Coordinates of C-alpha atoms in Angstrom, one line a residue:
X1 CA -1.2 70.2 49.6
X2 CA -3.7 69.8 46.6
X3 CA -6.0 72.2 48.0
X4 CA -2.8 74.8 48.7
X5 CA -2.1 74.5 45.2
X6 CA -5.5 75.3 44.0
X7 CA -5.7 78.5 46.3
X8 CA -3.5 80.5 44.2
X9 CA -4.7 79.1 40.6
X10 CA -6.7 82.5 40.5
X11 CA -6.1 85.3 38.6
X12 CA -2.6 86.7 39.0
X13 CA -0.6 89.6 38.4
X14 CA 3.2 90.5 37.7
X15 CA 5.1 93.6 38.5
X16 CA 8.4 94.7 37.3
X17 CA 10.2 96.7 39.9
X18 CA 13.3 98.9 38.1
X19 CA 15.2 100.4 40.6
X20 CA 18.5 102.1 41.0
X21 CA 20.5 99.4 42.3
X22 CA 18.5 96.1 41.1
X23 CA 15.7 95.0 39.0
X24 CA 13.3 92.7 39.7
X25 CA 9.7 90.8 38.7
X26 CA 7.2 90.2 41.3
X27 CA 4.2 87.8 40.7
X28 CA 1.0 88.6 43.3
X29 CA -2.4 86.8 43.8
X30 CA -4.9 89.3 42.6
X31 CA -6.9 88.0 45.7
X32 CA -5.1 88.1 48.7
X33 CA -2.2 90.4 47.5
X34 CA -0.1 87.1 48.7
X35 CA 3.5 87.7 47.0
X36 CA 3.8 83.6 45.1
X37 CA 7.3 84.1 43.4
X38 CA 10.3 86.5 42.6
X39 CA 13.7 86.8 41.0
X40 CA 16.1 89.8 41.9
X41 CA 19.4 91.3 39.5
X42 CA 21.8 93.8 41.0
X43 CA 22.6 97.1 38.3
X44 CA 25.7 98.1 37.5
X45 CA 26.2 101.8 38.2
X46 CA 28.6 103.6 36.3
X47 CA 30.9 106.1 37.4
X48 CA 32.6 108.0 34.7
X49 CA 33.7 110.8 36.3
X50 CA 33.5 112.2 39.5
X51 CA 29.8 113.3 40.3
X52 CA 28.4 111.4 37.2
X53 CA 26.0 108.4 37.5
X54 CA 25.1 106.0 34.4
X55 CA 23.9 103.0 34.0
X56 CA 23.3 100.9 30.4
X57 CA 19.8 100.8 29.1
X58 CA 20.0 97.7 27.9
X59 CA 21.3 95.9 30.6
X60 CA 18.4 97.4 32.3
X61 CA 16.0 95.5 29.9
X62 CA 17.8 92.4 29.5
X63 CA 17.8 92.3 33.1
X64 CA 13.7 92.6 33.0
X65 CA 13.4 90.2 30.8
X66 CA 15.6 87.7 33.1
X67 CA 13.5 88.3 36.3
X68 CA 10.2 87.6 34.1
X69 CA 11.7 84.0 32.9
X70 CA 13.3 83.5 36.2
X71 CA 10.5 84.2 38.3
X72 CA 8.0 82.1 35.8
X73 CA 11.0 78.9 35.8
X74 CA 10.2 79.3 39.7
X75 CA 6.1 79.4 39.0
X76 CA 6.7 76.0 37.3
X77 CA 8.2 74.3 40.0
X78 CA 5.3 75.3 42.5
X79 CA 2.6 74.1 40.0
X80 CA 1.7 77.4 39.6
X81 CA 0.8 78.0 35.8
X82 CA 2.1 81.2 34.7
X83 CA -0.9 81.5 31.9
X84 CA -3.0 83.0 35.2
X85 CA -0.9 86.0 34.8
X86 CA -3.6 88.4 33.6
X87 CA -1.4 91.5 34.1
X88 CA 1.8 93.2 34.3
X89 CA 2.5 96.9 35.9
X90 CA 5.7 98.7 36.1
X91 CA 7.6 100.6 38.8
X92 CA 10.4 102.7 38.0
X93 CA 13.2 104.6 39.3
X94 CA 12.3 107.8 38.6
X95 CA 13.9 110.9 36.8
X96 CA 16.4 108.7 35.1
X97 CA 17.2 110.1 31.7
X98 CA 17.3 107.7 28.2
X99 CA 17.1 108.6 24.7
X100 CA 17.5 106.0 22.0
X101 CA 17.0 106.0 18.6
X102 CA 13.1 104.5 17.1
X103 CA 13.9 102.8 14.4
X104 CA 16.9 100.6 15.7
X105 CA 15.6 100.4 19.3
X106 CA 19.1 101.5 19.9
X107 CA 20.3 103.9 23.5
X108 CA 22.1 106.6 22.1
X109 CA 23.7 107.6 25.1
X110 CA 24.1 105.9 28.6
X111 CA 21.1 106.5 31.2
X112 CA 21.4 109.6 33.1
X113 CA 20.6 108.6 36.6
X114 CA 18.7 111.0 39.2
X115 CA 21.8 111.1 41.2
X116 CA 23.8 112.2 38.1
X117 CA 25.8 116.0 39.4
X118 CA 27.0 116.9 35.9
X119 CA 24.1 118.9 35.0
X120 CA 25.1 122.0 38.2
X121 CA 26.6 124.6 35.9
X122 CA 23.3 123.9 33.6
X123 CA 21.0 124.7 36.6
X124 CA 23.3 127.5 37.7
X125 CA 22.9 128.7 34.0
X126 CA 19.1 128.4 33.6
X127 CA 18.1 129.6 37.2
X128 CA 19.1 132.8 36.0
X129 CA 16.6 133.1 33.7
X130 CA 13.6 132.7 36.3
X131 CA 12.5 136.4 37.2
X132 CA 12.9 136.1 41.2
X133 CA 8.9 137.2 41.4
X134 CA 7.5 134.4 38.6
X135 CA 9.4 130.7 39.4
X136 CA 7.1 129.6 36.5
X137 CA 8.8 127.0 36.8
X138 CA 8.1 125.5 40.4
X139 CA 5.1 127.1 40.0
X140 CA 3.5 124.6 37.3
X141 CA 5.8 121.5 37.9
X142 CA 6.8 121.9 42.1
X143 CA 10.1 121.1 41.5
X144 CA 12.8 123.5 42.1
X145 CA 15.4 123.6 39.7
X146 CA 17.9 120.7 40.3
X147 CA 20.1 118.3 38.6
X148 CA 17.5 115.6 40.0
X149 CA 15.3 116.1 37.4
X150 CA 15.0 115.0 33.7
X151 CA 14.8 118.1 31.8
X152 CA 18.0 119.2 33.4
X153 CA 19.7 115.7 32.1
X154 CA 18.0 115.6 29.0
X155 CA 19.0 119.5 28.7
X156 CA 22.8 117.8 28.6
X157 CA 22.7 115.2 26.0
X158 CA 21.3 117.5 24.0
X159 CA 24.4 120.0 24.4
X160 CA 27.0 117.4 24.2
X161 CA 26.2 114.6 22.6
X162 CA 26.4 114.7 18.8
X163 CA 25.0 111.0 18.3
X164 CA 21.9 112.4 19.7
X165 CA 21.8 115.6 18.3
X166 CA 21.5 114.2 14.9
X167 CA 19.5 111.8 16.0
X168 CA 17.1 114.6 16.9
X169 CA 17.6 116.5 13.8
X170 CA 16.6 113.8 11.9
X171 CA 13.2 112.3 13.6
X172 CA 14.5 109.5 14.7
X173 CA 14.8 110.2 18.7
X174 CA 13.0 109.3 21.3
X175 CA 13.0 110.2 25.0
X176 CA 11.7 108.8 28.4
X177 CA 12.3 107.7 32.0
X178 CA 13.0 104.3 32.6
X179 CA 9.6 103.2 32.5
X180 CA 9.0 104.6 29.1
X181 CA 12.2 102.8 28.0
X182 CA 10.6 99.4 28.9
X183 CA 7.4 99.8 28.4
X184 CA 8.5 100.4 24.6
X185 CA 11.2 97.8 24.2
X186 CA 8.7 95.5 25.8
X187 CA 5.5 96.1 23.8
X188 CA 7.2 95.8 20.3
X189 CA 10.2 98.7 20.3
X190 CA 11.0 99.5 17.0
X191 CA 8.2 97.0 15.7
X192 CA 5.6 99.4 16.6
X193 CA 6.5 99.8 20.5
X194 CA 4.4 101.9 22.4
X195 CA 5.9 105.2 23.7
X196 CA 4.3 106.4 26.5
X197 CA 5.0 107.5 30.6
X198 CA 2.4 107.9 33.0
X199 CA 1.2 110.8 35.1
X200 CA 3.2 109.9 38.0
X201 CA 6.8 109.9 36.0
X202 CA 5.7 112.6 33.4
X203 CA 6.0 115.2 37.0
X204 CA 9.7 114.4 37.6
X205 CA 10.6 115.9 34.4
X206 CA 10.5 119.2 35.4
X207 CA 8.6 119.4 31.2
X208 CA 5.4 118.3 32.9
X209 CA 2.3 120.9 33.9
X210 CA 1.0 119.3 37.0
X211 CA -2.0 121.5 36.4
X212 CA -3.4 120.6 33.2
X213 CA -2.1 116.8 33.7
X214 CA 0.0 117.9 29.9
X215 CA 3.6 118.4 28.6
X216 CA 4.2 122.9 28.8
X217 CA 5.4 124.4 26.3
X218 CA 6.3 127.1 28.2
X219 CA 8.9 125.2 29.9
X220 CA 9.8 122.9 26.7
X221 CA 11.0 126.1 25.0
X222 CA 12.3 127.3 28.3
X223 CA 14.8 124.1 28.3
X224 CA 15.2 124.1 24.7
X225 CA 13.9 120.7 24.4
X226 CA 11.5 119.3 21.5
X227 CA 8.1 118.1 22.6
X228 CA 8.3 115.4 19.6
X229 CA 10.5 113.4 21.5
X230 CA 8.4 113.2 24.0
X231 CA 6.3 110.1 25.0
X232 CA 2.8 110.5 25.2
X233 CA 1.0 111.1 28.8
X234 CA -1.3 108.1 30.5
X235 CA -2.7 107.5 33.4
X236 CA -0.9 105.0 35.9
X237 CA -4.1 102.3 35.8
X238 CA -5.0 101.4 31.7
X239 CA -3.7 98.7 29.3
X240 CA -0.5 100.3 27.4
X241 CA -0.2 97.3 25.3
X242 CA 1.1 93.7 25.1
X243 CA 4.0 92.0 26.0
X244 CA 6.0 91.0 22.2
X245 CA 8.2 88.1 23.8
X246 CA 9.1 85.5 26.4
X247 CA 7.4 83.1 28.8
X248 CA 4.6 86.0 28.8
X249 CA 4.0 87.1 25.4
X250 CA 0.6 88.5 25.1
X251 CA 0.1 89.7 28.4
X252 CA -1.4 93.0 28.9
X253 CA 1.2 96.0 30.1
X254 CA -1.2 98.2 32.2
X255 CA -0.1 99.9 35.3
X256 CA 2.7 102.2 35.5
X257 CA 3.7 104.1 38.7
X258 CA 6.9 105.9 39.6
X259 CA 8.5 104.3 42.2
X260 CA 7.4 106.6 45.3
X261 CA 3.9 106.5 43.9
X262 CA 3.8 102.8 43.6
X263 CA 4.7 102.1 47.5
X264 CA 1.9 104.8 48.2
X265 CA -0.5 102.8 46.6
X266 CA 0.8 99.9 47.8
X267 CA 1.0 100.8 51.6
X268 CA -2.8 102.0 50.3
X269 CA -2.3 105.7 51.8
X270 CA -5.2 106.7 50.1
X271 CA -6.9 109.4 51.8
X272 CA -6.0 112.6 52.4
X273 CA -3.1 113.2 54.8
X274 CA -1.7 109.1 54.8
X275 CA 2.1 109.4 54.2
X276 CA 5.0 106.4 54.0
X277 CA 8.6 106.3 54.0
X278 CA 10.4 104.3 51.8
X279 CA 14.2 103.2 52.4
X280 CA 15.5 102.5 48.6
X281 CA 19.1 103.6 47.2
X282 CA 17.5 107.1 48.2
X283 CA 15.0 107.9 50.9
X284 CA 11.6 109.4 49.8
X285 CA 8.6 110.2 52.4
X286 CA 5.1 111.1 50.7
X287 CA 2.1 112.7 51.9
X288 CA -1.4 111.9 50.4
X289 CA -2.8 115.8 49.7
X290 CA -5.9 114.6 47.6
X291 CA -7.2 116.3 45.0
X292 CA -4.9 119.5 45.7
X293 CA -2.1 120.6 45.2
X294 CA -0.4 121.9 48.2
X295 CA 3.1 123.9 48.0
X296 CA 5.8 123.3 50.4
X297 CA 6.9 126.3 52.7
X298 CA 10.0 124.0 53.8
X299 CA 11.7 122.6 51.2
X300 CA 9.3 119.8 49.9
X301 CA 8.8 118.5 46.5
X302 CA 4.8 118.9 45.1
X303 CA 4.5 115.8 43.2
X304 CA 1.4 113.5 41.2
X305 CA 0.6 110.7 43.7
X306 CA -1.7 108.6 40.8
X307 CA -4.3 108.9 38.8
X308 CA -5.8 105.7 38.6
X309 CA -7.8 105.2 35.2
X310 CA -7.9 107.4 32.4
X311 CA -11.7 108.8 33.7
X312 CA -10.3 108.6 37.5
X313 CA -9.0 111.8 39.1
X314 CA -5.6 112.6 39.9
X315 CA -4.2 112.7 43.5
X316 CA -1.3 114.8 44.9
X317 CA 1.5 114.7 47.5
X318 CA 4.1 116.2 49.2
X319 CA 7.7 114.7 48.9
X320 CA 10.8 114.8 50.8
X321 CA 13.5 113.1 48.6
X322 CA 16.8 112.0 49.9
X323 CA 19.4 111.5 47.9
X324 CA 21.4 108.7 49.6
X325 CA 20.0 105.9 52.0
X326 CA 20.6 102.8 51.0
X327 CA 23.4 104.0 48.7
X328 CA 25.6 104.5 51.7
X329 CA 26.0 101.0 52.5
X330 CA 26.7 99.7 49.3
X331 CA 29.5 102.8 49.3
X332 CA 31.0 101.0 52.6
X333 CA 30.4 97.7 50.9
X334 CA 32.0 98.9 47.7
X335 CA 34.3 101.9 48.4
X336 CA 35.7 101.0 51.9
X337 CA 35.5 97.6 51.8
X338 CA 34.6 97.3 55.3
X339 CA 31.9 94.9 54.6
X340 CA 31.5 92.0 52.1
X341 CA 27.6 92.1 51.8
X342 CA 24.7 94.5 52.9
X343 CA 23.5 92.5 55.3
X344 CA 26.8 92.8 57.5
X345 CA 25.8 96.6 58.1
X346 CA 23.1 95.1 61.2
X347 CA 25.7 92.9 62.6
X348 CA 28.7 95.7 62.8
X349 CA 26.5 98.1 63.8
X350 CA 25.3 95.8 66.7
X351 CA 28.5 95.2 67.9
X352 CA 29.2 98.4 68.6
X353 CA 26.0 99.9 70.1
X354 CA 26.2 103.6 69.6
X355 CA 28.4 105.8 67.6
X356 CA 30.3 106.6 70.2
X357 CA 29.9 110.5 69.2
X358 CA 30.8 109.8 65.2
X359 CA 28.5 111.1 62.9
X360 CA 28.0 110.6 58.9
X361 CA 26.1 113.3 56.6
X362 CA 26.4 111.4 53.7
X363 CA 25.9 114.3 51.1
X364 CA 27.4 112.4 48.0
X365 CA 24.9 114.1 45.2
X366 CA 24.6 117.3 47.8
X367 CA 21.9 117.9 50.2
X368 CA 18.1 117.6 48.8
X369 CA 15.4 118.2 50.7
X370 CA 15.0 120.1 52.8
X371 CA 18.3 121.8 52.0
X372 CA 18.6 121.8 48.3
X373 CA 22.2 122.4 48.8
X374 CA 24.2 121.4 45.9
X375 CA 27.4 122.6 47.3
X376 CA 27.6 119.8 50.0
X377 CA 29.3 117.3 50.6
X378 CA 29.8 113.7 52.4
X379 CA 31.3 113.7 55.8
X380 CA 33.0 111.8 58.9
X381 CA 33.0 113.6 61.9
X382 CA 33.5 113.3 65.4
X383 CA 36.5 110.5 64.8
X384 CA 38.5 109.8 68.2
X385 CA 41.7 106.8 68.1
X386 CA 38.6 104.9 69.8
X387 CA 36.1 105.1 66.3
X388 CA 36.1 102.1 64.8
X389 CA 34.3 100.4 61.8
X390 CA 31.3 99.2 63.3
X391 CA 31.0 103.0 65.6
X392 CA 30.9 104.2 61.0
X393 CA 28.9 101.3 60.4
X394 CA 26.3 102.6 63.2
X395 CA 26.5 106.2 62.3
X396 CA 25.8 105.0 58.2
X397 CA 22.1 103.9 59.7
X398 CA 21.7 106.8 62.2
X399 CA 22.2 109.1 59.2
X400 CA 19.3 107.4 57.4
X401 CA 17.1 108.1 60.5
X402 CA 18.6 111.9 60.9
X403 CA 17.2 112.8 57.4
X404 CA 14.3 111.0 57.5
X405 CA 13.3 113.3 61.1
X406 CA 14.9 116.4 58.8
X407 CA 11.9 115.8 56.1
X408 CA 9.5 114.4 58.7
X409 CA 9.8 117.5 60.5
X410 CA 9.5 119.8 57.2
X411 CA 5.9 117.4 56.2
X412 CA 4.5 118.0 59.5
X413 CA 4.9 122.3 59.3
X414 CA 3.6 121.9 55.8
X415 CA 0.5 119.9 57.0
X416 CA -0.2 121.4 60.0
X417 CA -1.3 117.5 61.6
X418 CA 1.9 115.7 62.8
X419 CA 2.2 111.7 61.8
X420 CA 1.3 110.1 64.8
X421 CA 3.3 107.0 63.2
X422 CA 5.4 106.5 60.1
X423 CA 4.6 103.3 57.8
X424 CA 7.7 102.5 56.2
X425 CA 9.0 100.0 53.4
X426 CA 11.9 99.4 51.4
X427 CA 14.9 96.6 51.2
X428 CA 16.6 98.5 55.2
X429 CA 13.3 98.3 56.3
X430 CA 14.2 94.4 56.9
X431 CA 17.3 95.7 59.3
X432 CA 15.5 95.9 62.9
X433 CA 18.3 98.0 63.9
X434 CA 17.5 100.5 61.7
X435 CA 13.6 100.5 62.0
X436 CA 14.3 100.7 66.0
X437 CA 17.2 103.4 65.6
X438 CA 14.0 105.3 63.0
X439 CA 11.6 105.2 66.7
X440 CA 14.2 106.4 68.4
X441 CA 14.9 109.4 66.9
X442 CA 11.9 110.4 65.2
X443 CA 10.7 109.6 68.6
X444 CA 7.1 108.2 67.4
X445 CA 6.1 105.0 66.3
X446 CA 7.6 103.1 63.5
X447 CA 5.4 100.5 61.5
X448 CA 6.5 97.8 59.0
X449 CA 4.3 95.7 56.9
X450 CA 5.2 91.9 57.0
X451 CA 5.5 91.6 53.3
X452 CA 7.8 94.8 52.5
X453 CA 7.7 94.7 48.9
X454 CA 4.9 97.4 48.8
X455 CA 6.2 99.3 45.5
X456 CA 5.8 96.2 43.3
X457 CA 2.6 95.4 45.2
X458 CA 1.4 99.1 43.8
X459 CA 2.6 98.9 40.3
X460 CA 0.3 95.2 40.8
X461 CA -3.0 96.6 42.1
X462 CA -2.6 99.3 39.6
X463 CA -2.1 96.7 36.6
X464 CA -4.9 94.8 38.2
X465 CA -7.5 97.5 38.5
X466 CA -7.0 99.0 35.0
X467 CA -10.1 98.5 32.8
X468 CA -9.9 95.6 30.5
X469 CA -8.2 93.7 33.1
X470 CA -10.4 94.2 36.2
X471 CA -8.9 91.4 38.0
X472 CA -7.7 93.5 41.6
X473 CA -10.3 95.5 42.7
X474 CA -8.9 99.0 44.8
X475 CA -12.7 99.5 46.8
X476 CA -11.6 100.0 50.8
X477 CA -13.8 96.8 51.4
X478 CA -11.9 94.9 49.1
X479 CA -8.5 95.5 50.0
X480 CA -6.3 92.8 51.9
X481 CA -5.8 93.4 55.4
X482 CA -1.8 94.1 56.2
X483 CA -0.3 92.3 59.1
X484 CA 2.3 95.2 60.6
X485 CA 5.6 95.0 62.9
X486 CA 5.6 97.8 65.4
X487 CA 8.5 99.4 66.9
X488 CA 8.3 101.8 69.6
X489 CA 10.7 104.3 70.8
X490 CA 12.9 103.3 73.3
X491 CA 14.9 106.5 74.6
X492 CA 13.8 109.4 75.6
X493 CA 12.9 112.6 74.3
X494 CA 15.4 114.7 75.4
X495 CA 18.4 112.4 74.3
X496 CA 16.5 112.3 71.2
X497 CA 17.0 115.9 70.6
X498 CA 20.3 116.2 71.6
X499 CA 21.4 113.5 69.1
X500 CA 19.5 115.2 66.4
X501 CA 20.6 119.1 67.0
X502 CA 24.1 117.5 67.0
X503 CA 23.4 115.9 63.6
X504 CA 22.1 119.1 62.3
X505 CA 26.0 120.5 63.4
X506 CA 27.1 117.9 61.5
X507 CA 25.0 118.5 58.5
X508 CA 26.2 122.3 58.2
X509 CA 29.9 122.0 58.2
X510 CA 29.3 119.6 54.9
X511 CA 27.4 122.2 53.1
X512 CA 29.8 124.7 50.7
X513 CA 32.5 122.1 50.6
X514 CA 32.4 122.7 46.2
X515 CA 32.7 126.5 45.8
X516 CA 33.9 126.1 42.1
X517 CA 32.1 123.4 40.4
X518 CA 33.8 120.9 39.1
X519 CA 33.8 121.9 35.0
X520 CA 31.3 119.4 33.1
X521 CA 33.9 118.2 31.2
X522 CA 35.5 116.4 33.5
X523 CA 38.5 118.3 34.0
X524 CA 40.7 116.0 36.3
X525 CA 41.3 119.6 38.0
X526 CA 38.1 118.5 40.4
X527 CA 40.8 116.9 42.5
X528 CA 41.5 120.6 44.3
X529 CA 37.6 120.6 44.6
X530 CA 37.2 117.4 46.6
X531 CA 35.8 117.9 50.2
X532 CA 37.5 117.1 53.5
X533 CA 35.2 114.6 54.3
X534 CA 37.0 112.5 51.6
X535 CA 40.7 112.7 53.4
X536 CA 38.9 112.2 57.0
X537 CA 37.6 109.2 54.9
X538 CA 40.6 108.3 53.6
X539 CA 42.2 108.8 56.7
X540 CA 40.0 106.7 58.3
X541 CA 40.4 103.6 56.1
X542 CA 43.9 103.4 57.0
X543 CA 43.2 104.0 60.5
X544 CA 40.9 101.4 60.9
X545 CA 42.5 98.6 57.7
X546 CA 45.7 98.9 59.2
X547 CA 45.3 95.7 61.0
X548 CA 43.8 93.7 58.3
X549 CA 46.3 94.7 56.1
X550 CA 49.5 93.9 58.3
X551 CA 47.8 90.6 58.5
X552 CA 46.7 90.6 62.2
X553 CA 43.7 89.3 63.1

């Protein structure tokens, strides 16, 4: 036991993970990547009106600083002593809008989260300022114009909310993702916090030249937006500054990845052509391009992968984002009621099988890629008397596979190579029916780390590596060896294909369900707008809750 203890008394490293639905601190040995310890706190999303997304910023941080004292209560009881924490890197969700004011450390506004819809009549506005021959704008960021982005958000606040306005007017705003959010709060915030985002986080805000690694101010002006609100650019691999408070005051901040960049570097896709797909509240596959940029002929996202040290180059990918994974289930946890926890989803869908010919495009925020279809909508289709709960239940996880094979497919005619296999990670990734159901229908092999918790194992090594720290080194020799799950397809490739061209059906009849968007107001009028999938939906709940609610069992 003694000698147990002793193996993990060497340097270690934390890792705040931020995402959309929860927050959470991870503590790793530097040595073995072993994960010792961590604590986990759900987010509160707020919906305000219908196709807006908030959440608070400082329940976000309070949250942080729970996990941290949580997860270090929890280092104490294993005899682990916490003062071997030489490190601490951040993973964020990315995109995610905050502006708060400097010298009171206050949010001005609520976050505005990637998901966030309000901003459409914006995009419609601005994308008719882009000359059809010069998209400068994809052009030096690789981002089409979308509410998904920051600019877009930020664009917003700025237009309609005063508090920040004169905020802005009078030097007192700042702005960032959620990463720069923390990291200032957490290294001193209005007591000489450090405002800063990394390389990674700095290309989701459609603000950021992906060229010349700097803010544009080409496309500042173009979105009317200050650059001295901006935080200043790092890479994702240097010492930020120190933790100000708690069980680790003193503690060096030095890695910061977005999200999808952290569980690249985490599944350590680091050569050319290494891609993983990560199953969050969204779904998001990336492709290691290298030192290149390569634009997407199919709908893809050009993206920074890392740059790992300030004097370390920068590597690229290609993305395919999607908007709603994991989301769904907590929407039939949540909205339908038609489970009591997430885990429930493997067990209904289980019991049933198959779909039995129901399928789910869950297009809540639209299609993203490859579609970029803001006009869609969330659908149920294929409903007989015989559809039941768990057949919706099963079609919820088969619509996570669809898109995934809908931005597999788009990565592989961009690349030219198909994936022989896609590594995979995420919180669904611990659902075998899912990872089996992902064979199936991509209809290659799926493979799973044993320890899934590969974007806060990224944020680590990059906290780790920086210089100053120099406690996790990222040399090919050096790197732990990952024990893998494998699962295999089990159909076969025809009934594959029929599944999926019938999915693609589906997918089309949910696109130009909003003709008229909804007015950004808020105008309760968006009732006339709402899609049909919401009465099959409704329809549905009463179909199948009629039984529970007459009381028979």
């Amino acid at each position: 036991m003694a000698a147990a203890r002793k193996a993990v008394l060497g340097p270690l490293v934390g890792a705040v993970d931020q995402g959309t639905s929860s927050t959470r601190f991870l503590v790793f040995n530097s040595k073995t990547a072993e994960l010792l310890s961590h604590h986990q706190v759900e987010i509160k999303q707020e919906f305000p009106r219908e196709g807006w997304v908030e959440q608070d910023p400082k329940e976000i941080l309070q949250s942080v600083y729970e996990c941290i004292e949580k997860t270090c209560e929890k280092l104490r009881e294993l005899n682990i002593d916490i003062s071997n924490i030489k490190a601490i890197g951040v993973s964020n969700q990315r995109e995610t809008t905050v502006v708060w004011d400097k010298f009171t450390g206050e949010p001005l506004y609520n976050a505005v989260v990637w998901l966030d819809l309000r901003t459409q009549s914006t995009v419609e506005n601005l994308s008719k300022r882009i000359p059809g021959n010069n998209n400068f704008v994809k052009s030096k960021t690789g981002l089409p114009l979308s509410t998904y982005f920051s600019a877009v958000k930020l664009r917003w606040i700025l237009d309609n909310v005063r508090k920040v306005q004169k905020a802005v007017e009078e030097g007192r705003a700042l702005f960032g993702t959620i990463d720069s959010w923390l990291i200032w709060s957490l290294t001193g915030g209005a007591k000489g916090g450090v405002h800063c985002t990394d390389v990674t986080n700095a290309s989701r805000t459609m603000l950021f030249n992906i060229h010349s690694l700097e803010w544009d101010k080409e496309l500042c002006d173009f979105f009317e937006i200050p650059m001295a609100i901006l935080p200043n650019v790092r890479s994702s691999s240097e010492i930020y500054g120190l933790m100000k408070a708690g069980a680790l005051e003193g503690v060096p901040i030095s890695g910061c990845l977005g999200d999808q960049s952290a569980a690249l570097v985490g599944q350590m896709c680091f050569q050319d052509g290494q891609a993983k797909n990560t199953y969050g509240t969204g779904c998001f596959l990336l492709c290691n391009t290298g030192h290149k940029c390569v634009f997407s002929e199919h709908g893809l996202l050009t993206t920074v992968a890392y740059k790992l040290g300030r004097d370390k180059p920068v590597y690229y990918a290609l993305e395919g984002s999607v908007a709603i994974a994991g989301a769904v289930i907590r929407w039939l946890r949540d909205n339908l009621g038609i489970i009591s926890t997430s885990e429930e989803i493997e067990k209904l869908a289980k019991e049933a099988g198959t779909s039995y010919g129901c399928y789910f495009v869950p297009a809540f925020s639209g299609l993203y890629a490859p579609y970029w279809e803001p006009s869609a909508r969330g659908i149920i289709c294929g409903l007989t008397q015989f559809t039941n709960k768990c057949h919706i239940a099963f079609a919820a996880l088969e619509a996570v596979c669809f898109q995934t094979r809908e931005i597999l497919d788009a990565m592989n005619r961009d690349c030219g190579i198909p994936l022989s296999h896609l590594q995979v990670d995420g919180g669904m990734t611990s659902n075998k029916i899912l990872m089996q159901l992902q064979a199936d229908i991509l209809y290659i092999p799926v493979v799973k780390p044993s320890m899934p918790e590969t974007t806060a194992l990224g944020a680590a090594m990059a906290a780790g590596a920086a210089e100053g720290v120099g406690v996790w080194s990222l040399e090919p020799e050096d790197l732990s060896a990952v024990t893998m799950e494998r699962f295999e397809p089990q159909i076969n490739a025809e009934e594959s294909e029929i599944r999926y061209s019938t999915w693609k059906k589906a997918v089309m009849k949910s696109v130009g369900w909003v003709t008229t968007q909804a007015p950004e107001s808020g105008d309760p009028s968006i009732f006339c707008s709402l899609p049909l999938g919401f009465f099959i939906v409704s329809s549905m709940v009463m179909l199948i809750g009629a039984r529970y609610i007459s009381g028979i069992p």
